[in-house]
Short mmCIF file of C-alpha atoms in Angstrom, two decimals:
data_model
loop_
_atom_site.label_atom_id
_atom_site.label_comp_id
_atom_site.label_asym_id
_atom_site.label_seq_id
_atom_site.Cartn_x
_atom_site.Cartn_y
_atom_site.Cartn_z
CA UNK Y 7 68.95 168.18 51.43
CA UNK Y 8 72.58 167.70 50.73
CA UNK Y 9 72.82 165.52 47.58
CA UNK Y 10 76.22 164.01 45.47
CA UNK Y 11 78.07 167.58 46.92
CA UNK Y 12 77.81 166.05 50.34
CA UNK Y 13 80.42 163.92 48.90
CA UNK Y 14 84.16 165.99 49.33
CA UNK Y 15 86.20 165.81 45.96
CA UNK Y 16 89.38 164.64 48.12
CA UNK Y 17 88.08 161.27 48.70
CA UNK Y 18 89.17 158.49 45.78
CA UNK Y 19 85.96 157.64 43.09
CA UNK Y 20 85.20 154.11 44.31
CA UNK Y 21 84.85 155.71 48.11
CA UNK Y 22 82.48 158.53 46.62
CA UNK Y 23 80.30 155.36 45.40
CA UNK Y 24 80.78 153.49 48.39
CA UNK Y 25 79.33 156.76 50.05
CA UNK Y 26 75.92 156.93 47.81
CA UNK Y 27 75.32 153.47 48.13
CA UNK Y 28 75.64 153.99 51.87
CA UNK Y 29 73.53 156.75 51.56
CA UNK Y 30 70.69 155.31 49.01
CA UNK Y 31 70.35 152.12 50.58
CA UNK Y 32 69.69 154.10 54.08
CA UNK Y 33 67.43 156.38 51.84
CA UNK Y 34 65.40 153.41 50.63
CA UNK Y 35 65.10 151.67 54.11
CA UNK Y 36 64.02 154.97 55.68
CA UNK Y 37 61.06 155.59 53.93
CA UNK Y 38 59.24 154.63 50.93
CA UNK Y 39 60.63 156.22 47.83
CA UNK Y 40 58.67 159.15 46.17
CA UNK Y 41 57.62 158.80 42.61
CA UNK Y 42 60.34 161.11 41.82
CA UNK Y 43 62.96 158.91 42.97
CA UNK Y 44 61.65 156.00 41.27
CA UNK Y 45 61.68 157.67 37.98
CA UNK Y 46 65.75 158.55 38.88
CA UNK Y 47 65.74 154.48 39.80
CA UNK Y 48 64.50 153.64 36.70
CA UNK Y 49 66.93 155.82 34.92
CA UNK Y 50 70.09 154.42 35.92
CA UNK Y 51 72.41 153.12 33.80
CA UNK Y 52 74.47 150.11 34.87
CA UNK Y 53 77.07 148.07 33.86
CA UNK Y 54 78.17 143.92 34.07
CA UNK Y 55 79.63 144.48 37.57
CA UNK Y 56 78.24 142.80 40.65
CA UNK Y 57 76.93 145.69 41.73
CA UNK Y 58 76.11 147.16 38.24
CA UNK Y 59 73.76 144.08 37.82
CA UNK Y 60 71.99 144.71 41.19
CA UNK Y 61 71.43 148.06 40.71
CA UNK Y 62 70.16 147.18 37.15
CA UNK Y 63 68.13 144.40 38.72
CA UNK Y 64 66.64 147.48 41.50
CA UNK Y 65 65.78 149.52 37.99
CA UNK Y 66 63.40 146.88 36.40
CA UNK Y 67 61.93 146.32 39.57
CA UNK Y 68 61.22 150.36 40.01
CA UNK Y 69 59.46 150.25 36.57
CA UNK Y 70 56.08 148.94 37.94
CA UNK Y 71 56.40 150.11 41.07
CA UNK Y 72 54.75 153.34 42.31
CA UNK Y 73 54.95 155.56 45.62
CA UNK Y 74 51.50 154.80 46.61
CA UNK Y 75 52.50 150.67 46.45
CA UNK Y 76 56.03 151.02 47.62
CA UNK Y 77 54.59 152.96 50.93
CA UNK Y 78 51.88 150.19 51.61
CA UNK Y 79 55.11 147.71 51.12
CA UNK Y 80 57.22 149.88 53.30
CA UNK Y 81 54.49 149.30 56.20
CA UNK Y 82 54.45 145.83 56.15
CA UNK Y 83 57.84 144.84 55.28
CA UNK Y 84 58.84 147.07 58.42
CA UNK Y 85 56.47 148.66 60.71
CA UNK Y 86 53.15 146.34 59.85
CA UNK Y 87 50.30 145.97 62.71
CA UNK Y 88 52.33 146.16 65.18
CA UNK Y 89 55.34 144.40 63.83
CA UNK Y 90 56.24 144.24 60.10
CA UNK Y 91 57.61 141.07 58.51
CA UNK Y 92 61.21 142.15 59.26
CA UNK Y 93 62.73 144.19 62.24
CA UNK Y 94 65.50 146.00 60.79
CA UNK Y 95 67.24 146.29 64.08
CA UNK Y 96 70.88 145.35 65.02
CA UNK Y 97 70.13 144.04 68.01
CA UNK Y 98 67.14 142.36 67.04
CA UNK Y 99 68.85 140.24 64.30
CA UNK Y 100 71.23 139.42 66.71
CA UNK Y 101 70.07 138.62 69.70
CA UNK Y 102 66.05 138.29 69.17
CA UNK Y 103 65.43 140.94 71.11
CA UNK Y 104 65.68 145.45 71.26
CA UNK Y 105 67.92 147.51 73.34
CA UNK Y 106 70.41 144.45 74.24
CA UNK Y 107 74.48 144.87 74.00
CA UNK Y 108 74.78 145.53 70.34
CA UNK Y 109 72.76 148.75 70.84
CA UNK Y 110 74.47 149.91 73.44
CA UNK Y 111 78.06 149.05 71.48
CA UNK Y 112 77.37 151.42 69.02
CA UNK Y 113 76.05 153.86 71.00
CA UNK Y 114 79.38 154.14 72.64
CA UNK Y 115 80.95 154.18 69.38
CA UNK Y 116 78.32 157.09 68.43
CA UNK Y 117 79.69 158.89 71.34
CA UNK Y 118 83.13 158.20 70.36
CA UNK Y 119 82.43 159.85 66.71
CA UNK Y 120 79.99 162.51 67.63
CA UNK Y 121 77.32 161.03 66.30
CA UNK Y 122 73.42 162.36 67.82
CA UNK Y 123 69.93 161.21 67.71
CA UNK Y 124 67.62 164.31 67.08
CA UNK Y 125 65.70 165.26 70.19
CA UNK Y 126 62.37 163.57 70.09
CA UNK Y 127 63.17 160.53 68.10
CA UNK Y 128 62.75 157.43 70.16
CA UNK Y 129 63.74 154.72 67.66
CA UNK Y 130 66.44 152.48 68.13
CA UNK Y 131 69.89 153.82 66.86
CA UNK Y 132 70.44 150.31 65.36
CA UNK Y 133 68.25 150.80 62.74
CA UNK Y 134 69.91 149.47 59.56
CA UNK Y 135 68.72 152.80 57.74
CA UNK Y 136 70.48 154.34 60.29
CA UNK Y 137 74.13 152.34 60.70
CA UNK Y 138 73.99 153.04 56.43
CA UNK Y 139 73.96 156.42 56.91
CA UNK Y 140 76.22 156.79 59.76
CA UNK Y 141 78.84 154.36 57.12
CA UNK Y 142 78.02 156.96 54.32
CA UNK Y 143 79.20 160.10 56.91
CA UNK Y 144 82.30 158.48 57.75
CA UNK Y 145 83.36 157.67 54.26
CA UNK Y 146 82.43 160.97 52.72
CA UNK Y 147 83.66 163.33 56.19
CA UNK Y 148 80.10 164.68 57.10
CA UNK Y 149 81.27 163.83 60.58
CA UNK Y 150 84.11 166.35 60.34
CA UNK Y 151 86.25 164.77 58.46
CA UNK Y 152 86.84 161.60 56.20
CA UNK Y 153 87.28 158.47 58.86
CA UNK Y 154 90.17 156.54 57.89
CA UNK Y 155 90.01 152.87 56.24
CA UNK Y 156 90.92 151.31 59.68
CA UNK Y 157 87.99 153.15 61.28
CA UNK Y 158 86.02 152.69 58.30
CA UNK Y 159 86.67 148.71 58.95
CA UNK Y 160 86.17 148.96 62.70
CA UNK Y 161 82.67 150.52 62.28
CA UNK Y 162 81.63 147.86 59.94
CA UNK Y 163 82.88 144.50 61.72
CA UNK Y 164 81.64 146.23 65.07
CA UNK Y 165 78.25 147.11 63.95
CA UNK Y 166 76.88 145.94 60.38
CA UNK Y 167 79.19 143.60 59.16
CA UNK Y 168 77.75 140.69 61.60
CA UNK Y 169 74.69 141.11 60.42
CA UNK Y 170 72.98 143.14 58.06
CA UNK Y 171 73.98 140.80 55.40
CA UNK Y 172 71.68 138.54 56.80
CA UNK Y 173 69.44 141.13 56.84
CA UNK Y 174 69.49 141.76 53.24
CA UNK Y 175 69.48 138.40 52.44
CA UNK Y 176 66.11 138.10 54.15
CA UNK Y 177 64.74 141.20 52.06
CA UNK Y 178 65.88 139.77 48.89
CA UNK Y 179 63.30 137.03 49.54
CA UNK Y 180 60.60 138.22 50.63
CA UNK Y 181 57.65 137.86 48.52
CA UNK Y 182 55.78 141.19 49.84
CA UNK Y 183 57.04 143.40 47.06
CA UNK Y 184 60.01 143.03 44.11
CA UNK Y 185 61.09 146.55 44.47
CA UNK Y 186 62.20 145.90 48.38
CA UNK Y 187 63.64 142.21 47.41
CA UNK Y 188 66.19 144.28 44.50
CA UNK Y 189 66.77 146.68 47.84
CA UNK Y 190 67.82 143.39 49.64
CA UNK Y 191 69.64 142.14 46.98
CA UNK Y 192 71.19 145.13 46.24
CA UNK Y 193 72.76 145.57 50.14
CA UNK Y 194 73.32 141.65 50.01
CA UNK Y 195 76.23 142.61 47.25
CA UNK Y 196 77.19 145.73 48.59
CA UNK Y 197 77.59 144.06 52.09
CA UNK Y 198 79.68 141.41 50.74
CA UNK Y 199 82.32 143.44 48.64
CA UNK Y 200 82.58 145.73 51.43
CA UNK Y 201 83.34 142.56 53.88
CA UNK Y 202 85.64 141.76 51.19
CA UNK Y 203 87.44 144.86 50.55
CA UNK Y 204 87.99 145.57 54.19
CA UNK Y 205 89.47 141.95 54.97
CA UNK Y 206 92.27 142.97 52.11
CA UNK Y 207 93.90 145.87 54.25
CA UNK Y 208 93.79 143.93 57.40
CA UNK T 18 102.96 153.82 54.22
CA UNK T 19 104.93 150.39 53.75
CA UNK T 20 104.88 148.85 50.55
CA UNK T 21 102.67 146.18 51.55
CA UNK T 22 99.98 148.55 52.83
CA UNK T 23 100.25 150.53 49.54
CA UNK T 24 99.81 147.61 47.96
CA UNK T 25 97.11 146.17 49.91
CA UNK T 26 95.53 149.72 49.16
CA UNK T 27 96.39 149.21 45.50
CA UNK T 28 94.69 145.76 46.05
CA UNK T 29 91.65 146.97 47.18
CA UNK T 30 90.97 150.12 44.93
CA UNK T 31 91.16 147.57 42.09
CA UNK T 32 88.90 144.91 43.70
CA UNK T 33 86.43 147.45 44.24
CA UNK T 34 86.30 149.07 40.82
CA UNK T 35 85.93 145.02 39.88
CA UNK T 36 82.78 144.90 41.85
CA UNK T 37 81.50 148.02 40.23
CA UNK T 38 82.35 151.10 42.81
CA UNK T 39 84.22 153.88 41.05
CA UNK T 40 82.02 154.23 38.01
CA UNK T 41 78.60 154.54 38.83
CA UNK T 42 77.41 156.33 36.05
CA UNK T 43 73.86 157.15 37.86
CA UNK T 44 75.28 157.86 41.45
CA UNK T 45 74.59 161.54 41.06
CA UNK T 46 70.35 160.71 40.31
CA UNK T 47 70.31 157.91 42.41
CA UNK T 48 71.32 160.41 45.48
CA UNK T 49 69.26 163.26 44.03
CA UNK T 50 65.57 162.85 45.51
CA UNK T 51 65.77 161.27 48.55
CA UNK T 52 64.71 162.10 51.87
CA UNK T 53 67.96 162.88 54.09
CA UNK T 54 68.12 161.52 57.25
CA UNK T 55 71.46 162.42 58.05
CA UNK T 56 71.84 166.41 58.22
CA UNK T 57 75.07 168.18 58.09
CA UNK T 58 76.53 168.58 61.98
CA UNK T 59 76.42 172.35 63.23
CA UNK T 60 79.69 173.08 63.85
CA UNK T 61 81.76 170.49 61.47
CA UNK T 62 84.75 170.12 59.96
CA UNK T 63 86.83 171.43 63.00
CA UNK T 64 89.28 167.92 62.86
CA UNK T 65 87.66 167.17 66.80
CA UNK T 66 86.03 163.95 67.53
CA UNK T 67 84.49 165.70 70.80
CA UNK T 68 80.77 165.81 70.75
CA UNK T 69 80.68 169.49 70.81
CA UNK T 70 82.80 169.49 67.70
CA UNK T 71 81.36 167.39 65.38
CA UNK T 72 77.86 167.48 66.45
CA UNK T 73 76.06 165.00 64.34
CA UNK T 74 72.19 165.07 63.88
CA UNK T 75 70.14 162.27 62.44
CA UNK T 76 67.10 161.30 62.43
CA UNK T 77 65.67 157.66 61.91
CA UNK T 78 62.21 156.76 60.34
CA UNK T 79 59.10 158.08 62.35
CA UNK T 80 57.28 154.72 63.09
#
C-alpha cells in the first residue's frame, strides 16, 4: 500500500491534493471503507473552502457510520441484486448501456499511457473508481512520470469530465446512506473546480 | 513558457488554493488506510509511454 509518499515532492502542493482526492474518492467508490478509515474521516480537519466544507460535510457524516453499515450501503448503492441503485460506469451514464464507445475511448487512451487491467478482473475499465485513480497516477507520476497539465486536461474532458459530475450529483442524493451522499457531494465539488481549473489554461 | 501561459498557470494555482487544494491539512490520514487499487507499475519511471515501460496494474472492485 503506497500512501501520501506515492505522491513525488516535485509536483506543486495544490497538485499533491488534487492527487489524494483522486485517490480517496477512487478509494471510497472501490470498496466500503474499514472502520479504520472512518476514524481517519472523522479526524480531518477542514477549512471554509469549497472543498474544505465538503470534506467537513464527509466527516460528520463518517461519525455514525460504521464498516459493517457502510458495506451493506456499498452493495446496494452499487452492486445490489443484480443491479445497485447506481451503475458507476462511463459508458453506462452515457449512453444507457456497458461496453459502448466511451469504453473503448479510454481504453485506447489506456494503451496510449500504459495503463493495465490485472489479469482476471473482468469489470469494466470505466468504472468511476477506476478513471479516479488512473487521474490520481497521472497527476502524481505513478505512470512513470508526472503527465503534463495538457494531458492532465485531455484525460479529464475525454473521459470523466462529461460525466461523472452527473454521477456525483446523483450520489449526493440518494437517500440509501449519508456517508455515500457526502462521497457524492464531495466529487460533485471536486469535479467542478477541476472543470474549472482546466478551462483556465486552455 | 509565454507570459500568458505563466499567467494562466499563475491563474489557476491561485483558483485552486481558493477552492481549497494546496492545504489539506488531513490529506496525509485521509490517504492512510485505504485499500489501493492502483499498484505501483513494474518497471516505472523509465520516461517511456510504451506499454512495456510503464506497465501499469490496477485492479477495479471484485463485484
Amino acid at each position: 500500500m503506497s500512501q501520501v509518499t506515492s505522491v513525488q515532492a516535485e509536483i506543486a502542493s495544490e497538485d499533491a491534493d488534487r492527487a489524494i482526492l483522486y485517490g480517496f474518492i477512487g478509494r471510497m467508490l472501490q470498496a466500503a471503507p474499514s472502520n479504520e478509515d472512518l476514524q481517519a474521516i472523522r479526524g480531518l480537519q477542514s477549512d471554509d473552502t469549497p472543498v474544505g466544507q465538503a470534506l467537513a460535510g464527509l466527516s460528520a457524516a463518517a461519525e455514525s457510520a460504521t464498516a459493517e453499515n457502510l458495506s451493506r450501503a456499498y452493495e446496494d448503492l452499487f452492486i445490489g441484486l443484480g443491479r445497485g441503485e447506481f451503475v458507476p460506469y462511463g459508458s453506462y451514464y452515457l449512453t444507457g448501456f456497458l461496453h459502448e464507445k466511451p469504453l473503448a475511448d479510454l481504453r485506447a487512451t489506456m494503451s496510449r499511457y500504459g495503463i493495465e487491467r490485472s489479469e482476471g478482473v473482468s469489470e469494466p475499465e470505466d468504472h468511476i473508481a477506476a478513471l479516479m485513480q488512473m487521474m490520481e497516477g497521472l497527476i502524481s507520476g505513478d505512470f512513470g512520470q508526472v503527465a503534463t497539465l495538457d494531458e492532465q486536461r485531455q484525460f479529464f474532458v475525454e473521459h470523466i469530465g462529461s460525466w461523472a459530475g452527473h454521477f456525483f450529483k446523483d450520489l449526493s442524493a440518494t437517500d440509501t446512506d449519508a456517508f455515500y451522499a457526502a462521497v457524492g457531494a464531495l466529487g460533485r465539488v471536486f469535479m467542478a473546480v477541476e472543470a474549472d481549473a482546466f478551462a483556465m489554461t486552455e | 513558457m509565454t507570459d500568458k501561459k505563466t499567467k494562466d498557470t499563475a491563474d489557476r494555482r491561485n483558483f485552486l488554493k481558493l477552492a481549497g487544494l494546496g492545504t489539506l491539512a488531513g490529506g496525509a490520514s485521509i490517504v492512510a488506510g485505504g485499500a489501493e487499487a492502483v499498484e505501483a507499475g513494474t518497471d516505472a519511471g523509465t520516461g517511456y509511454r510504451e506499454t512495456d515501460h510503464v506497465k501499469k496494474v490496477y485492479e477495479t472492485a471484485r463485484f
